Amino acid sequence: MKEKTDHPLHQEIAKIAVLSPNASRLLEINSKPDHSLNDIIQLVKFDAALTAKTLRIVNSAAFNLLQPINSIDRAISFLGERMIVGMVIAESAGEVFQKGLPGYESYPGDLWRHDLFTAFASREVAKYAKEELEKELAFTAGLLHDIGKFVISSHLEGTAEKAVKVIDSGEASDYLNAEVQFSGHHHAELGFELAKHWKLPEAIQEVIRYHHEPSKALECYKPLVYAVHLGDILAMMSGHATGSDALQYHLDGAYEDYYVISPVELTKIIADTETQFRPALTSLDNSQEN
Amino acid sequence: MSDIVLGIGDFGVSNDPNATIKTFALGSCVAVVLFNPALHAAGMIHIALPEMKVNPTRAKERPGFFADSGLPLLFGAMARIGCDKKGKGLKIKLIGGASIMDNNEIFNIGKRNLIAIKKLLWAQGLGAVAEEVGGTISRTVSIHVGTGEVRIFSPARGTWTL
């Protein structure tokens, strides 16, 4: 199916491989508010490679199980929906996440680590929403929020030093603004174009587009967009950034309209995120090498 | 030459004059760097949060993650390589504690880390001789054990000494 868009980088974005059918189906299930873990189990069960990989991950040293898990149902229950999403995205879109980002002076794997931390952090933040929020969707949206950096990186090569200079001098308000000054685009906008190319669920498209400007998001998606806005910031604060743009963005204080988080709770979010992030990173990295 | 690389919540010490101790990408985290010029001994810890009470399990697994569980262990490790138990004779430097732009008091964890660390140092009658803290930049820091030279690197901003 041909997608029409007027975006100047359309042809470049159209060349990026689309997600696998299973990855698309998984994201579709994940974005439905009334889905259950059983829907995920059914999807994995009918894919032999995915089943094998899930069992390998759950029994990897990172999870330190006393007894091996041999049933796929139990494996998915143990790992949770988020790990299946992480595994499928890593496999289906590895090209996007694992390459270095020379435009940000960042190394191969940095984007994946940043996104995985953001995913866990967004999920933890979602627990503090004033109104019930789908936490697994916050994870997925966190994982995908920065896909635009893959697209824009080559257009920003050689600009990192200039970018921090214009931010320091006040000529650019933040890194997003600096990206526009040097390339005519910013990573959230290009991420949105890639999200459309990948036919991602609308909620995730909205997160990708507005994760640095959450107040511009559609009202119905704002709690989700703010979760990832905060998750992204927590990743940068925790040292999981993508090079030259680390901490060069604004916190939108209006998150308080949707979240109640005390100072102590925020430190708990960081500690809990770090605890979940480490084994996930190790087991997913190992599963990609196998 | 041996390099000791510390992750978040790690600490390490060395009296090998050829060694370097290094930690990457401090955001709101703070590195406390210790150097004893007489013994050519150095130590470093990469602290993420002020207090262990928010996640005691994490503190048990990785005590250096929190200022209150980690700092005493760093001083203990320095004592095991010949330094004074109470930190006498140590030059202390603090690096990191940055924040996001427009942060509010809740998100200013860098500042809270620095206050917690300084309070713990003051309680021992200690203080930092130099610091490179705050702002909105990511910092990678290293100390050369033989010379005590502390170097800071930030992406797109280069390297300088403290």
XYZ file of C-alpha atoms in Angstrom:
452
model
C 0.000 0.000 0.000
C 1.370 3.391 -0.961
C 1.334 6.123 1.592
C 1.074 9.715 0.493
C 3.049 12.344 2.258
C 4.554 15.681 1.342
C 7.443 15.402 3.703
C 10.733 16.351 1.992
C 12.526 13.328 3.435
C 9.715 10.968 2.435
C 11.821 8.986 -0.023
C 14.596 8.476 2.502
C 12.138 7.327 5.176
C 10.305 5.046 2.747
C 13.559 3.106 2.234
C 13.670 2.053 5.900
C 12.492 -1.554 6.244
C 8.971 -1.872 7.612
C 8.282 -3.827 10.799
C 7.673 -7.563 10.583
C 3.977 -8.622 10.476
C 4.306 -10.105 13.979
C 5.831 -6.916 15.358
C 2.987 -4.859 13.877
C 0.379 -7.236 15.295
C 2.031 -7.189 18.702
C 2.008 -3.376 18.792
C -1.601 -3.363 17.700
C -2.571 -5.741 20.540
C -0.425 -3.788 22.994
C -2.194 -0.506 22.179
C -5.683 -1.910 22.848
C -6.824 -1.021 26.363
C -8.772 -4.257 26.887
C -6.117 -6.760 25.771
C -4.790 -9.514 28.027
C -1.489 -11.313 28.396
C -3.145 -14.304 26.781
C -3.397 -12.356 23.501
C 0.395 -11.952 23.609
C 0.893 -15.629 24.462
C -1.213 -16.695 21.474
C 0.847 -14.503 19.149
C 4.185 -15.845 20.397
C 3.020 -19.472 20.430
C 2.456 -19.535 16.696
C 5.957 -18.317 15.910
C 8.586 -20.990 16.542
C 11.559 -18.616 16.403
C 9.911 -16.165 18.798
C 8.999 -19.003 21.170
C 12.579 -20.284 21.193
C 13.952 -16.816 21.792
C 11.509 -16.152 24.644
C 12.559 -19.365 26.377
C 16.225 -18.524 25.866
C 15.736 -15.083 27.426
C 13.770 -16.272 30.446
C 16.384 -18.935 31.161
C 19.354 -16.612 30.601
C 21.750 -15.897 33.433
C 20.333 -12.370 33.775
C 17.190 -13.683 35.481
C 19.011 -16.128 37.707
C 16.137 -18.675 37.951
C 16.501 -21.618 40.305
C 14.509 -23.928 38.000
C 14.419 -23.587 34.196
C 11.094 -22.539 32.652
C 10.102 -24.756 29.721
C 6.540 -23.625 29.046
C 5.986 -20.585 26.853
C 2.923 -19.527 28.885
C 4.953 -19.444 32.080
C 7.886 -17.773 30.354
C 5.705 -14.894 29.127
C 3.951 -14.582 32.487
C 7.356 -14.337 34.163
C 8.882 -11.867 31.706
C 5.777 -9.749 31.212
C 4.422 -8.223 28.053
C 7.139 -5.557 28.048
C 9.978 -8.021 27.535
C 8.182 -9.597 24.570
C 7.697 -6.142 23.065
C 11.370 -5.331 23.704
C 12.503 -8.570 22.101
C 10.316 -8.220 19.011
C 11.195 -4.549 18.457
C 14.909 -5.249 18.915
C 14.682 -7.953 16.292
C 12.378 -6.234 13.838
C 13.952 -2.777 13.981
C 17.506 -3.573 15.083
C 18.838 -1.452 12.228
C 17.259 1.648 13.735
C 18.305 1.071 17.342
C 21.759 -0.427 17.168
C 23.533 1.875 14.716
C 25.632 4.720 16.059
C 24.279 8.257 15.742
C 27.200 10.289 14.341
C 25.032 13.422 14.241
C 24.893 13.259 18.059
C 28.454 11.923 18.495
C 26.907 8.828 19.992
C 27.991 5.191 19.709
C 26.305 2.008 18.467
C 23.922 0.728 21.126
C 23.498 4.105 22.879
C 20.067 4.693 21.325
C 18.866 1.216 22.312
C 20.050 1.666 25.931
C 18.444 5.123 26.100
C 15.172 3.836 24.678
C 15.042 0.728 26.863
C 15.667 2.808 30.005
C 13.047 5.329 28.862
C 10.603 2.448 28.348
C 10.986 1.107 31.881
C 11.000 4.629 33.353
C 7.832 5.616 31.445
C 6.127 2.485 32.745
C 7.134 3.348 36.321
C 5.951 6.960 35.859
C 2.605 5.649 34.522
C 1.949 4.097 37.956
C 1.619 7.623 39.365
C -0.993 8.825 36.848
C -4.009 10.562 38.360
C -6.230 8.508 36.074
C -5.616 4.854 35.162
C -3.107 4.535 32.320
C -2.107 1.469 30.276
C 1.387 0.844 31.661
C 2.494 -1.637 29.009
C 1.664 0.913 26.309
C 3.788 3.476 28.165
C 6.648 0.982 27.964
C 6.239 0.457 24.214
C 5.873 4.159 23.500
C 8.994 4.816 25.569
C 10.887 2.216 23.584
C 9.926 3.821 20.268
C 9.913 7.540 21.167
C 13.289 8.435 19.618
C 13.203 6.506 16.314
C 13.520 9.856 14.532
C 17.134 10.152 15.686
C 18.016 7.310 13.343
C 16.593 9.317 10.442
C 17.986 12.735 11.329
C 21.457 11.665 12.483
C 23.116 11.771 9.045
C 21.647 15.252 8.444
C 23.239 16.502 11.674
C 26.771 15.199 11.158
C 29.381 17.758 12.210
C 26.830 19.964 13.998
C 27.073 18.678 17.603
C 29.584 21.307 18.803
C 27.699 24.121 17.102
C 24.433 22.835 18.531
C 25.576 22.990 22.164
C 27.103 26.428 21.485
C 23.857 27.938 20.180
C 21.995 26.445 23.136
C 24.542 27.810 25.631
C 24.349 31.265 24.033
C 20.556 31.235 23.977
C 20.313 31.343 20.159
C 18.501 27.999 20.323
C 16.035 27.223 23.088
C 16.903 23.510 23.230
C 18.393 20.700 21.134
C 15.182 20.252 19.162
C 15.403 23.880 18.117
C 19.127 23.494 17.306
C 18.313 20.512 15.077
C 15.892 22.674 13.105
C 18.527 25.418 12.774
C 21.107 23.004 11.326
C 19.019 20.554 9.310
C 15.598 22.098 8.812
C 13.994 19.238 10.771
C 13.922 17.801 14.282
C 14.006 14.206 15.432
C 10.466 14.158 16.842
C 9.021 15.315 13.520
C 11.055 12.775 11.516
C 10.193 10.079 14.060
C 6.529 10.841 13.435
C 7.095 10.374 9.693
C 8.797 7.021 10.329
C 5.961 6.060 12.700
C 3.482 6.667 9.882
C 5.648 4.630 7.495
C 5.649 1.812 10.070
C 1.897 2.277 10.612
C 2.355 2.424 14.371
C -0.758 2.828 16.531
C -1.950 6.431 16.766
C -1.166 6.725 20.474
C 2.477 5.843 19.832
C 2.674 8.211 16.851
C 1.483 10.997 19.140
C 4.151 10.168 21.740
C 6.912 10.146 19.139
C 5.764 13.458 17.700
C 5.317 15.348 20.972
C 7.566 13.767 23.584
C 9.466 17.068 23.917
C 6.349 19.242 23.521
C 3.714 17.212 25.384
C 1.325 20.145 25.747
C 0.733 20.000 21.965
C -0.537 16.400 22.055
C -4.207 15.523 21.650
C -5.869 15.743 25.055
C -6.794 12.043 25.112
C -3.124 11.048 24.684
C -1.594 13.606 27.032
C -1.172 11.295 30.057
C 0.728 8.828 27.861
C 2.821 11.527 26.153
C 3.751 13.050 29.527
C 4.743 9.618 30.868
C 7.274 9.260 28.067
C 8.303 12.943 28.336
C 9.285 12.238 31.945
C 10.712 8.775 31.201
C 12.985 10.303 28.563
C 14.194 12.962 31.000
C 14.860 10.344 33.689
C 16.934 8.341 31.199
C 19.086 11.399 30.455
C 19.414 12.214 34.158
C 20.478 8.623 34.819
C 23.304 8.781 32.294
C 21.539 6.912 29.493
C 21.562 9.616 26.840
C 22.414 9.594 23.156
C 25.484 11.840 23.074
C 25.539 15.580 22.503
C 21.858 16.236 23.225
C 22.048 14.886 26.798
C 19.934 17.060 29.116
C 19.487 19.718 26.388
C 15.692 19.703 26.576
C 13.049 21.309 28.786
C 10.951 19.735 31.494
C 7.294 20.652 30.957
C 6.022 21.285 34.472
C 2.417 20.790 33.319
C 2.977 17.060 33.861
C 1.592 17.824 37.325
C -1.865 18.096 35.739
C -1.678 14.335 35.080
C 0.750 12.974 37.664
C 1.296 13.238 41.390
C 4.932 12.441 42.135
C 6.703 13.463 45.342
C 10.485 13.984 45.524
C 10.931 10.639 47.298
C 8.655 8.874 44.808
C 10.764 10.198 41.936
C 13.916 8.697 43.438
C 11.999 5.441 43.903
C 11.016 5.525 40.208
C 14.701 5.868 39.253
C 15.880 3.069 41.564
C 13.078 0.709 40.478
C 13.725 1.478 36.807
C 17.435 0.757 37.143
C 16.661 -2.573 38.863
C 14.472 -3.717 35.950
C 16.580 -2.180 33.189
C 19.836 -4.046 33.897
C 18.685 -7.679 33.494
C 16.472 -6.692 30.548
C 19.388 -5.033 28.756
C 21.699 -7.992 29.350
C 19.203 -10.650 28.319
C 18.001 -8.760 25.222
C 21.577 -7.994 24.118
C 22.514 -11.658 24.467
C 19.419 -12.787 22.591
C 20.383 -10.526 19.656
C 23.850 -12.065 19.517
C 22.500 -15.611 19.352
C 48.304 0.240 32.470
C 45.074 -0.915 34.071
C 41.801 0.933 33.850
C 38.979 0.575 36.317
C 35.630 1.476 34.743
C 32.757 2.087 37.137
C 29.089 1.725 36.231
C 26.229 3.472 38.021
C 26.372 2.513 41.691
C 29.915 1.113 41.509
C 32.907 2.237 43.496
C 36.587 1.395 43.131
C 39.986 2.240 44.603
C 43.564 1.744 43.424
C 47.146 2.457 44.427
C 48.585 1.326 41.097
C 50.309 4.495 39.822
C 49.609 3.493 36.217
C 45.893 2.957 36.735
C 43.014 5.227 35.793
C 39.580 5.092 37.414
C 36.785 6.260 35.148
C 33.010 6.562 35.054
C 30.825 7.558 32.115
C 27.961 9.952 31.533
C 27.069 11.473 34.881
C 23.725 13.224 34.526
C 22.125 13.932 37.886
C 24.471 11.307 39.352
C 27.535 12.489 41.262
C 31.061 11.074 41.258
C 32.971 11.523 44.495
C 36.676 11.332 43.671
C 39.279 10.806 46.400
C 43.049 11.189 46.124
C 45.788 10.745 48.690
C 48.855 12.544 47.269
C 51.248 11.051 49.831
C 50.280 7.469 49.051
C 49.306 7.949 45.401
C 46.044 6.223 46.140
C 42.725 7.129 44.527
C 39.090 6.134 44.755
C 35.826 6.963 43.065
C 32.123 6.237 43.497
C 29.246 6.844 41.029
C 26.243 7.796 43.182
C 22.756 7.886 41.634
C 20.486 8.823 44.540
C 20.699 10.309 48.038
C 19.059 7.713 50.295
C 18.866 3.922 50.298
C 15.484 3.832 52.024
C 13.640 4.125 48.680
C 14.875 0.706 47.536
C 16.710 -1.312 50.220
C 17.022 -4.329 47.873
C 18.901 -2.222 45.355
C 21.084 -0.858 48.181
C 21.974 -4.409 49.173
C 22.812 -5.425 45.605
C 24.682 -2.233 44.743
C 25.315 -0.059 47.816
C 27.201 2.557 45.813
C 23.925 3.516 44.124
C 22.976 5.598 47.173
C 25.057 8.231 48.954
C 24.292 6.971 52.455
C 25.039 3.293 51.769
C 27.931 3.891 49.371
C 30.176 6.604 50.803
C 31.160 4.709 53.993
C 32.152 1.740 51.824
C 34.330 3.939 49.616
C 36.173 5.298 52.667
C 36.486 1.716 53.993
C 38.022 0.564 50.701
C 40.462 3.497 50.781
C 41.458 2.517 54.330
C 42.253 -0.999 53.115
C 44.869 0.405 50.742
C 46.511 2.401 53.496
C 44.529 5.659 53.750
C 43.204 7.114 56.967
C 39.882 5.550 58.013
C 38.281 8.934 58.616
C 39.529 10.366 55.333
C 42.323 12.550 56.734
C 44.792 13.535 54.005
C 42.357 12.896 51.174
C 41.644 15.487 48.487
C 37.977 15.240 47.599
C 36.457 16.375 44.311
C 32.796 16.289 43.293
C 31.623 15.997 39.680
C 28.114 15.765 38.197
C 24.770 16.625 39.774
C 23.408 18.136 36.557
C 19.754 18.609 35.702
C 17.374 18.957 32.786
C 16.458 22.480 31.572
C 13.626 24.163 33.531
C 13.718 21.469 36.186
C 11.557 21.899 39.256
C 12.493 21.032 42.830
C 11.162 17.485 42.420
C 13.316 16.767 39.380
C 16.418 18.443 40.797
C 17.903 15.155 41.939
C 21.417 16.350 41.095
C 21.139 19.054 43.742
C 19.672 16.624 46.267
C 22.520 14.192 45.611
C 25.077 16.939 46.209
C 23.430 18.063 49.450
C 23.275 14.474 50.746
C 26.936 13.846 49.858
C 28.137 17.105 51.388
C 26.217 16.434 54.602
C 27.818 13.005 54.909
C 31.266 14.492 54.290
C 30.689 17.339 56.770
C 29.652 14.807 59.404
C 33.180 13.403 59.088
C 34.724 16.867 59.122
C 35.520 16.637 55.404
C 34.815 18.842 52.418
C 35.581 19.037 48.714
C 38.656 20.939 47.478
C 37.122 21.311 44.010
C 33.839 20.667 42.294
C 32.413 20.752 38.790
C 28.725 20.357 39.413
C 25.272 21.425 38.305
C 24.288 22.885 34.957
C 22.669 20.872 32.184
C 25.612 18.865 30.862
C 26.584 15.210 30.933
C 30.058 14.526 32.327
C 32.460 11.596 32.023
C 35.184 11.716 34.677
C 38.514 9.977 35.220
C 41.344 10.161 37.745
C 44.893 9.065 37.041
C 46.062 7.318 40.192
C 49.751 8.198 39.792
C 49.260 11.950 39.365
C 45.797 12.527 40.820
C 44.806 14.428 37.676
C 41.038 14.556 37.271
C 39.761 14.909 33.710
C 36.218 15.665 32.638
C 34.757 15.001 29.201
C 31.381 16.117 27.898
C 29.991 15.194 24.453
C 30.515 18.041 21.937
C 32.205 20.135 24.647
C 35.610 18.461 24.852
C 37.882 17.530 27.760
C 39.286 19.642 30.600
C 40.971 19.102 33.953
C 39.645 19.833 37.420
